[in-house]
PDB file of C-alpha atoms in Angstrom:
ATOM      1  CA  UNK A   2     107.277 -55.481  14.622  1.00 63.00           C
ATOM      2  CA  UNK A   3     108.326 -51.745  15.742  1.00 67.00           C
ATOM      3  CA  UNK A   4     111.091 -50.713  14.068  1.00 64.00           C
ATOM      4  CA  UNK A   5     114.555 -51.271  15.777  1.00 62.00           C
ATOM      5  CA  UNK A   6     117.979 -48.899  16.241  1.00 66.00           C
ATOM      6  CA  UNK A   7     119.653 -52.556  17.210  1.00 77.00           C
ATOM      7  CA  UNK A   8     121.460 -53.465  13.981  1.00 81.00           C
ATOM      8  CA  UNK A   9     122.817 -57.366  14.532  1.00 85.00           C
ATOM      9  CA  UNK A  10     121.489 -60.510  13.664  1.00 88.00           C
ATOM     10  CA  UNK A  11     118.459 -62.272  15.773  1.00 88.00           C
ATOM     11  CA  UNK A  12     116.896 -65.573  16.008  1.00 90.00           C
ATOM     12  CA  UNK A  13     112.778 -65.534  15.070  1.00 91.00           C
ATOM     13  CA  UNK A  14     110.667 -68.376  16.199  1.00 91.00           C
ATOM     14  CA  UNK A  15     106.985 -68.416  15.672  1.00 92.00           C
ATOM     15  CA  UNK A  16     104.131 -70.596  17.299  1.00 91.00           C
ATOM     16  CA  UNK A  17     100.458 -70.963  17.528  1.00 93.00           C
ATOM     17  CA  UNK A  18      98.294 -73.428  19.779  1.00 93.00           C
ATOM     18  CA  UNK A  19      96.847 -76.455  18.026  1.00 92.00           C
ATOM     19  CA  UNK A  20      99.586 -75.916  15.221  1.00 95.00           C
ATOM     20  CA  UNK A  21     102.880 -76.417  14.224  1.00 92.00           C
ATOM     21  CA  UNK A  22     105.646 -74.868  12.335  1.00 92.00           C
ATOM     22  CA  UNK A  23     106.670 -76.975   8.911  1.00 91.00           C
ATOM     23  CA  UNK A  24     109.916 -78.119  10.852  1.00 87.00           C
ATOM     24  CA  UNK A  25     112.837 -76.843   7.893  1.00 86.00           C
ATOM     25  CA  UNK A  26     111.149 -72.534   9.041  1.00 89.00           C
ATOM     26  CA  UNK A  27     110.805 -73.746  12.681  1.00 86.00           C
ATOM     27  CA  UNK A  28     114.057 -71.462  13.642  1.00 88.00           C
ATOM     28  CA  UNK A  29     115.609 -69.025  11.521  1.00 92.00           C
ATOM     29  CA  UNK A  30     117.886 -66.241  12.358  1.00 91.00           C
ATOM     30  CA  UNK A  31     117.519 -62.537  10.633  1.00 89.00           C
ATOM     31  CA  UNK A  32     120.152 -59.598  10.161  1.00 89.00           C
ATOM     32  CA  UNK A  33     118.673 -56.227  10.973  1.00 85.00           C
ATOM     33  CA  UNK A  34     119.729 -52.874  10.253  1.00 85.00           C
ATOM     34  CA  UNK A  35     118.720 -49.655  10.311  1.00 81.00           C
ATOM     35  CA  UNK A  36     116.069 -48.314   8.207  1.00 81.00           C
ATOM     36  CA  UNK A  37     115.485 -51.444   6.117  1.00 83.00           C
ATOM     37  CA  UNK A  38     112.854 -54.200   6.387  1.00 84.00           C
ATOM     38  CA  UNK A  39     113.670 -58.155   6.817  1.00 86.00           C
ATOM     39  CA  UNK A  40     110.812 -60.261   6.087  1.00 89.00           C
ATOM     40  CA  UNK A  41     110.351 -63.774   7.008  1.00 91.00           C
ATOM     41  CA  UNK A  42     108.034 -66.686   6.032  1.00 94.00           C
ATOM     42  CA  UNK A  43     107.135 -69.354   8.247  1.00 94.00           C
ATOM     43  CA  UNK A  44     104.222 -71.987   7.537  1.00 93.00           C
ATOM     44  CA  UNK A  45     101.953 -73.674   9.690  1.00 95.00           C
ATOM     45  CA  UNK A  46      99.949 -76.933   9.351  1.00 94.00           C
ATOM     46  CA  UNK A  47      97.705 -78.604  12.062  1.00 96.00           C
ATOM     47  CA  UNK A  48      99.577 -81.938  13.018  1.00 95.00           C
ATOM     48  CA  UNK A  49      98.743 -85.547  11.908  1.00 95.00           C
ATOM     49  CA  UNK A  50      99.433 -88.798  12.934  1.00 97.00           C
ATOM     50  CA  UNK A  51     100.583 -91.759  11.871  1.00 97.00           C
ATOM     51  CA  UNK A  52     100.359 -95.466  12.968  1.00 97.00           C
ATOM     52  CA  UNK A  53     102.443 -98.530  11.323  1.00 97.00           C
ATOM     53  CA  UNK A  54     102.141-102.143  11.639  1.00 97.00           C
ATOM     54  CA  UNK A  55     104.978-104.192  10.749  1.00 97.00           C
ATOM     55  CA  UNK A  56     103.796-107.930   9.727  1.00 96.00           C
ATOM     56  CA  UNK A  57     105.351-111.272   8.540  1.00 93.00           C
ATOM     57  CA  UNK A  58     103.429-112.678   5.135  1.00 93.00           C
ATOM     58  CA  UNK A  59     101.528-114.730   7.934  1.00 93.00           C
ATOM     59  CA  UNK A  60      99.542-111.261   9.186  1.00 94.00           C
ATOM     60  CA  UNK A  61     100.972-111.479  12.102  1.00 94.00           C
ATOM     61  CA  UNK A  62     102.910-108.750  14.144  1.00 94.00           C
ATOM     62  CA  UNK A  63     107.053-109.350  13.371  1.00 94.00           C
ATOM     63  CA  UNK A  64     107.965-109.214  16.736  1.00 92.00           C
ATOM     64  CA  UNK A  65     111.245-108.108  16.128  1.00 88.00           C
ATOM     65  CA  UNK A  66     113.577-104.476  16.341  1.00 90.00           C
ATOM     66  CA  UNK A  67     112.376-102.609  13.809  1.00 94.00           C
ATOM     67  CA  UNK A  68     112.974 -99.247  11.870  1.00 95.00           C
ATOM     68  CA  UNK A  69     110.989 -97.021   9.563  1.00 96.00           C
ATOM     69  CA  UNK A  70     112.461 -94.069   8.047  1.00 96.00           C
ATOM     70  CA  UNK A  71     110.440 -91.127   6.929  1.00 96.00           C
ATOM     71  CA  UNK A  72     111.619 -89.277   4.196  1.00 95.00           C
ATOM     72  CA  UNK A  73     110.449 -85.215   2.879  1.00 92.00           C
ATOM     73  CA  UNK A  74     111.235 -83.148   1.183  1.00 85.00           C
ATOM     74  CA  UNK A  75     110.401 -79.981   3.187  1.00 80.00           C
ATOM     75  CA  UNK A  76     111.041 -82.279   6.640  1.00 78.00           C
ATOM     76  CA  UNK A  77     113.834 -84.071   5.780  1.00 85.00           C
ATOM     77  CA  UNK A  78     114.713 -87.808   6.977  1.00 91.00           C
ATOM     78  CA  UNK A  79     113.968 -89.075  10.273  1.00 93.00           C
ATOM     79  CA  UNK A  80     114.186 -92.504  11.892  1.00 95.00           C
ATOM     80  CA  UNK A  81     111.734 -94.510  14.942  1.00 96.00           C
ATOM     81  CA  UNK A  82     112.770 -97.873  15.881  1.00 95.00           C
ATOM     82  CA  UNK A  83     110.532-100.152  17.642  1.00 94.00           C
ATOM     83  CA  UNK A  84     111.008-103.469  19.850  1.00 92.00           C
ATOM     84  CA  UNK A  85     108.296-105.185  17.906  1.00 93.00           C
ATOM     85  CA  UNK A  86     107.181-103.779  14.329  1.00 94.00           C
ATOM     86  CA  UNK A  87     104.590-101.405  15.915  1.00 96.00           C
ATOM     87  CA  UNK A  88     104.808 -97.876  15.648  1.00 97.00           C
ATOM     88  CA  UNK A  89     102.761 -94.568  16.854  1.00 97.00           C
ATOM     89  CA  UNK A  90     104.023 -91.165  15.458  1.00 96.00           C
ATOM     90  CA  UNK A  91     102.285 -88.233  16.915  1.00 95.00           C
ATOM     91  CA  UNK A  92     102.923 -84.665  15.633  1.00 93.00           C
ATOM     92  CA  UNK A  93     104.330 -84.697  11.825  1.00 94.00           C
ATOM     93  CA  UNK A  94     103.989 -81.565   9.616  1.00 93.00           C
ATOM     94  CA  UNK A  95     101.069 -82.426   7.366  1.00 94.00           C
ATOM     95  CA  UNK A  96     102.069 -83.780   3.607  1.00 92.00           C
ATOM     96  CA  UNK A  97     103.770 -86.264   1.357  1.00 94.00           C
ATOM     97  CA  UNK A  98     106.330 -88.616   2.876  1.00 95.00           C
ATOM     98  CA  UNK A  99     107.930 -91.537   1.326  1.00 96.00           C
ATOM     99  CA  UNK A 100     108.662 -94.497   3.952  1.00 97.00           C
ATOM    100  CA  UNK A 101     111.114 -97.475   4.314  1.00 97.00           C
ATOM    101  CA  UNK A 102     110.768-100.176   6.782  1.00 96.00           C
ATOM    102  CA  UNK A 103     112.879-102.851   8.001  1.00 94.00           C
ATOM    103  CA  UNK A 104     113.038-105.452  10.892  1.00 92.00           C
ATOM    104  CA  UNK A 105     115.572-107.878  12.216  1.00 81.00           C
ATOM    105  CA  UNK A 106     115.467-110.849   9.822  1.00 79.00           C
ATOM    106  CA  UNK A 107     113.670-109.163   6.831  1.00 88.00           C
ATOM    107  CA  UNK A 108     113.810-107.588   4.135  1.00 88.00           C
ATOM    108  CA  UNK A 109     113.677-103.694   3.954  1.00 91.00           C
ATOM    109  CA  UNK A 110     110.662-102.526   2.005  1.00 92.00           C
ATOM    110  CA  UNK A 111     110.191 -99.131   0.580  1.00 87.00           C
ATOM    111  CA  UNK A 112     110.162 -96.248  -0.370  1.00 94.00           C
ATOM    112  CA  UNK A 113     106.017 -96.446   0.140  1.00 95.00           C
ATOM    113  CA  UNK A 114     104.322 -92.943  -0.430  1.00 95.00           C
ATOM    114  CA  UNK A 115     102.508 -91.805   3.103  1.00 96.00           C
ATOM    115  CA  UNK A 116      99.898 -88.906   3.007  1.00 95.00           C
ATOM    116  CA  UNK A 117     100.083 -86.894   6.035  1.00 95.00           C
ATOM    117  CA  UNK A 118      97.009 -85.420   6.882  1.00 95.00           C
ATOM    118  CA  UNK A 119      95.826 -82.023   9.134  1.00 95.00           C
ATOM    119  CA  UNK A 120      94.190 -83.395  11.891  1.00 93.00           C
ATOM    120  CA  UNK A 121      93.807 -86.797  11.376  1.00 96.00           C
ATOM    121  CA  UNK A 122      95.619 -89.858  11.717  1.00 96.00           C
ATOM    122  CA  UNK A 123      97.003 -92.569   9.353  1.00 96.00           C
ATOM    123  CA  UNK A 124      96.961 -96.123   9.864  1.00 96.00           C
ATOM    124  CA  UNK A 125      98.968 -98.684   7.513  1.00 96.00           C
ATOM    125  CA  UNK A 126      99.956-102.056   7.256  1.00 97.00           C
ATOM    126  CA  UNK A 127     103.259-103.157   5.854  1.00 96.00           C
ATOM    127  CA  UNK A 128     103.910-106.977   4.928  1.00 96.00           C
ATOM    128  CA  UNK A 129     107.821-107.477   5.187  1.00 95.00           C
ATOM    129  CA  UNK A 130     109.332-110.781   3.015  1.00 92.00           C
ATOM    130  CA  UNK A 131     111.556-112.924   5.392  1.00 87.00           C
ATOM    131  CA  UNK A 132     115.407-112.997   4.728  1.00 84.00           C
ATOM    132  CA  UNK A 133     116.595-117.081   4.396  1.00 84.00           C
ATOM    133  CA  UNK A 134     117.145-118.332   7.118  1.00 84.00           C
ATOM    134  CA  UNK A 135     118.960-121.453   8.338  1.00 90.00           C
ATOM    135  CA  UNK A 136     119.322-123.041  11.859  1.00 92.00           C
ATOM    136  CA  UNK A 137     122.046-123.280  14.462  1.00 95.00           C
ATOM    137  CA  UNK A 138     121.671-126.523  16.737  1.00 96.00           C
ATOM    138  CA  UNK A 139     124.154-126.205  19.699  1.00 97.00           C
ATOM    139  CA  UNK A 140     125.647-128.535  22.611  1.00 97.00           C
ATOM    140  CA  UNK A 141     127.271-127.957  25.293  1.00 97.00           C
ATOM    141  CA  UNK A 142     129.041-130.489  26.942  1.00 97.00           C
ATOM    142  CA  UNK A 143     131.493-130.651  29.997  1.00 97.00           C
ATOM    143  CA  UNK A 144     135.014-131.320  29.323  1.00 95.00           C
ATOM    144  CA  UNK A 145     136.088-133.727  32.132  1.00 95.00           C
ATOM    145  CA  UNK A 146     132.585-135.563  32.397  1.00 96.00           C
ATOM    146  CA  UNK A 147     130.469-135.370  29.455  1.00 95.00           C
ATOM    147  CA  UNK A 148     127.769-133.944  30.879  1.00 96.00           C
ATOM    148  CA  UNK A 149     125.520-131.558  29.549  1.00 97.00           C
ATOM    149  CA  UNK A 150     126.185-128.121  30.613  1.00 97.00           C
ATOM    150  CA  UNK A 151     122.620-126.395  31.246  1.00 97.00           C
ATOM    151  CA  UNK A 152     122.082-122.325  31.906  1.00 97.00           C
ATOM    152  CA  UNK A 153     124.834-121.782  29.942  1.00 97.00           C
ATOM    153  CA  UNK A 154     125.008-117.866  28.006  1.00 98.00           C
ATOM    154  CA  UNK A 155     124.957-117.981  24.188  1.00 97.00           C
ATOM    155  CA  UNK A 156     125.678-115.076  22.135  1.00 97.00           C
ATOM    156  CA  UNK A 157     125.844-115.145  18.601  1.00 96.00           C
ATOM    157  CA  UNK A 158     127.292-112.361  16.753  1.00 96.00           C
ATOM    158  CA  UNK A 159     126.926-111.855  13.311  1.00 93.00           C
ATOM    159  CA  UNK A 160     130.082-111.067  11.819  1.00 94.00           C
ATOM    160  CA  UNK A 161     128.804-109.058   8.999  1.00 90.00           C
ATOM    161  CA  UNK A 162     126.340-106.729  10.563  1.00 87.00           C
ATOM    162  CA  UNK A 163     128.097-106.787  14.320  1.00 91.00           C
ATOM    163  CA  UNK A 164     124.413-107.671  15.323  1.00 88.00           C
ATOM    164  CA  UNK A 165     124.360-109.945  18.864  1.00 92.00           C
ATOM    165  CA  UNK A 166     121.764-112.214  20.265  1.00 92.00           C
ATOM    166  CA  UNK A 167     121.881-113.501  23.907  1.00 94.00           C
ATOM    167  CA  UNK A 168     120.295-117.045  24.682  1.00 95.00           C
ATOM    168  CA  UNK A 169     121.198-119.627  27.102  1.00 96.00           C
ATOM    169  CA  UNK A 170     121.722-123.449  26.903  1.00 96.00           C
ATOM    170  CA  UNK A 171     118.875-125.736  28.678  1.00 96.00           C
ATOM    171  CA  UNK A 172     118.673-128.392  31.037  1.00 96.00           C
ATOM    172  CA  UNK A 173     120.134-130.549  28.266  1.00 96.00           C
ATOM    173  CA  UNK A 174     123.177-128.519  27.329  1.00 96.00           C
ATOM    174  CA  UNK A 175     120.856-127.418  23.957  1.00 97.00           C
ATOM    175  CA  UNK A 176     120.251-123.918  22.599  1.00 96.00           C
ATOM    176  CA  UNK A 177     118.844-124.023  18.832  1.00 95.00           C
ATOM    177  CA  UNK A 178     117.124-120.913  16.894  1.00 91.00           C
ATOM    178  CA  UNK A 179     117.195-119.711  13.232  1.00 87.00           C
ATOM    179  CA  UNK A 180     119.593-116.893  12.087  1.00 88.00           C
ATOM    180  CA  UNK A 181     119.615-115.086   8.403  1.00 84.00           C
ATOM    181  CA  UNK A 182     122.580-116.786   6.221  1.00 87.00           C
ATOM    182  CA  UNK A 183     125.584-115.851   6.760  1.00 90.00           C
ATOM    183  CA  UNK A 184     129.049-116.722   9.004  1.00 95.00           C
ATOM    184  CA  UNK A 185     128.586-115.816  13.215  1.00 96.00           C
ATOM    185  CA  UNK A 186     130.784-115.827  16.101  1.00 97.00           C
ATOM    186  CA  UNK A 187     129.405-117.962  18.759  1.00 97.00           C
ATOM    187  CA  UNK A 188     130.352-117.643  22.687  1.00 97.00           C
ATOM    188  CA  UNK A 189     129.526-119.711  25.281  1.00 98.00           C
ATOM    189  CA  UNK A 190     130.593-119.561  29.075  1.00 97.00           C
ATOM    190  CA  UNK A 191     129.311-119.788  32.635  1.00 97.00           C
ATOM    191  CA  UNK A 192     130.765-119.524  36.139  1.00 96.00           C
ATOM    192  CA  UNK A 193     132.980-122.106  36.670  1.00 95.00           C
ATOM    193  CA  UNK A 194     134.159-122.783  33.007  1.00 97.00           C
ATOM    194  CA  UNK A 195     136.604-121.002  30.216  1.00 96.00           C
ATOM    195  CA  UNK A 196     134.597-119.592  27.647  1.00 97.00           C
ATOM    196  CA  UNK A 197     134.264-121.037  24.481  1.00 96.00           C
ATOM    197  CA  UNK A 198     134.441-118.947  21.003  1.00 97.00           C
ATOM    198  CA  UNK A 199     133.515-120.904  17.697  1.00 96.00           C
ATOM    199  CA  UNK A 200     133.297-119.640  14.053  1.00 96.00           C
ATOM    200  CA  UNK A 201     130.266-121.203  12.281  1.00 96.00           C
ATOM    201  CA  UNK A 202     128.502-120.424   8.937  1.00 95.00           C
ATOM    202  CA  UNK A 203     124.553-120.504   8.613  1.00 93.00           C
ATOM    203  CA  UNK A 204     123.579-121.902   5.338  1.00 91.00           C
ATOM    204  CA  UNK A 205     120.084-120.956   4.212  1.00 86.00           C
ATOM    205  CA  UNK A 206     117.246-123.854   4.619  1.00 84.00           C
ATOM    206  CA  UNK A 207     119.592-125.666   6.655  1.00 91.00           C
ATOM    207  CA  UNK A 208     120.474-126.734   9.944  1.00 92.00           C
ATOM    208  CA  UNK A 209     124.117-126.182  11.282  1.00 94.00           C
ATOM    209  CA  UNK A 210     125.224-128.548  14.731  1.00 95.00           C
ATOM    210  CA  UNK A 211     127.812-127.083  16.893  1.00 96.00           C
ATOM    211  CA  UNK A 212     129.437-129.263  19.773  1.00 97.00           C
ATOM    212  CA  UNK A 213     131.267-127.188  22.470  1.00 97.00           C
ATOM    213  CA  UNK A 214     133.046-128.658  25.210  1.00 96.00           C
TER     214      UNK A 214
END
């Protein structure tokens, strides 16, 4: 650079097409002043991809929110979620990465070393172990009648984790499904009705009934 009179301090970026800054040098900030020389060092790799496919022990896609967290050194941590276990990363600084992953109603699994490479894109497979699980078998009943209350709203909230599912009741007044051990809130209600809040605990490989009137 020509030398400056400007003492002060001034941010330095630097960029070049088809490549990309290792992202810890991507913006640093110098102090010049007169008659002495700053130097700074900033390293370049030619991006890679990667693509991850979150399965159950079945093969099959998990279907379910999901996280992986990549972890470097030079990068630091970052996190991408996904609505169902699949994931496509485009642009990471070119190295070693270790990687955790983790979807709703599994176990996390990790750290798993990732090679990054220049140009080129990685594809993986991760098998996740289910959590226990146990079910929840609900009715819904009218009050004055007896009647099965269908289209009812279900949400169970898991009192641990603060984590909420939405369902709804059927034509029978039944909503069932299978939720990791452990004790939930569960709230009913539709138009016309009070809503209903119940305290239940989920026992592992085993099925819970829940009457609400």
């Amino acid at each position: 650079l020509e030398p400056s009179v400007t003492e002060g301090d001034y941010a330095v970026s630097a960029s070049m097409s088809g490549w990309m800054v290792r992202p810890d040098l991507q913006n640093q900030t110098c102090t010049v002043i007169v008659n002495e020389t700053r130097t700074l060092e900033f390293i370049l790799g030619r991006p890679g991809d990667l693509i991850v496919h979150l399965l159950d022990p079945g093969g099959n896609s998990v279907g379910k929110n999901s996280r992986i967290t990549l972890i470097s050194t030079e990068t630091g941590s970052k996190e991408y979620t996904s609505p169902d276990g699949n994931f496509t990363i485009n642009d990471l600084f070119p190295g070693s990465y270790d990687l955790t992953a983790w979807a709703a109603s599994y176990n996390e699994n990790g750290p798993i070393a990732v090679e990054i490479l220049p140009g080129e894109t990685t594809e993986m497979n991760i098998t996740l172990t289910p959590i226990p699980t146990g079910g929840l078998h609900l009715n819904v009943f009218d009050q004055s009648t007896g009647d099965p209350v269908g289209d009812a709203q279900v949400k169970v909230t898991n009192k641990s984790t603060g984590e909420e599912l939405i369902g709804a009741t059927n034509s029978n007044g039944v909503y069932e499904d299978h939720f990791q051990a452990g004790s939930y809130q569960v709230e009913v209600s539709k138009s016309g009705y009070q809503t209903s809040t119940s305290d239940v605990d989920i026992i592992a490989s085993q099925n819970t009934n829940l009457d609400v009137y």
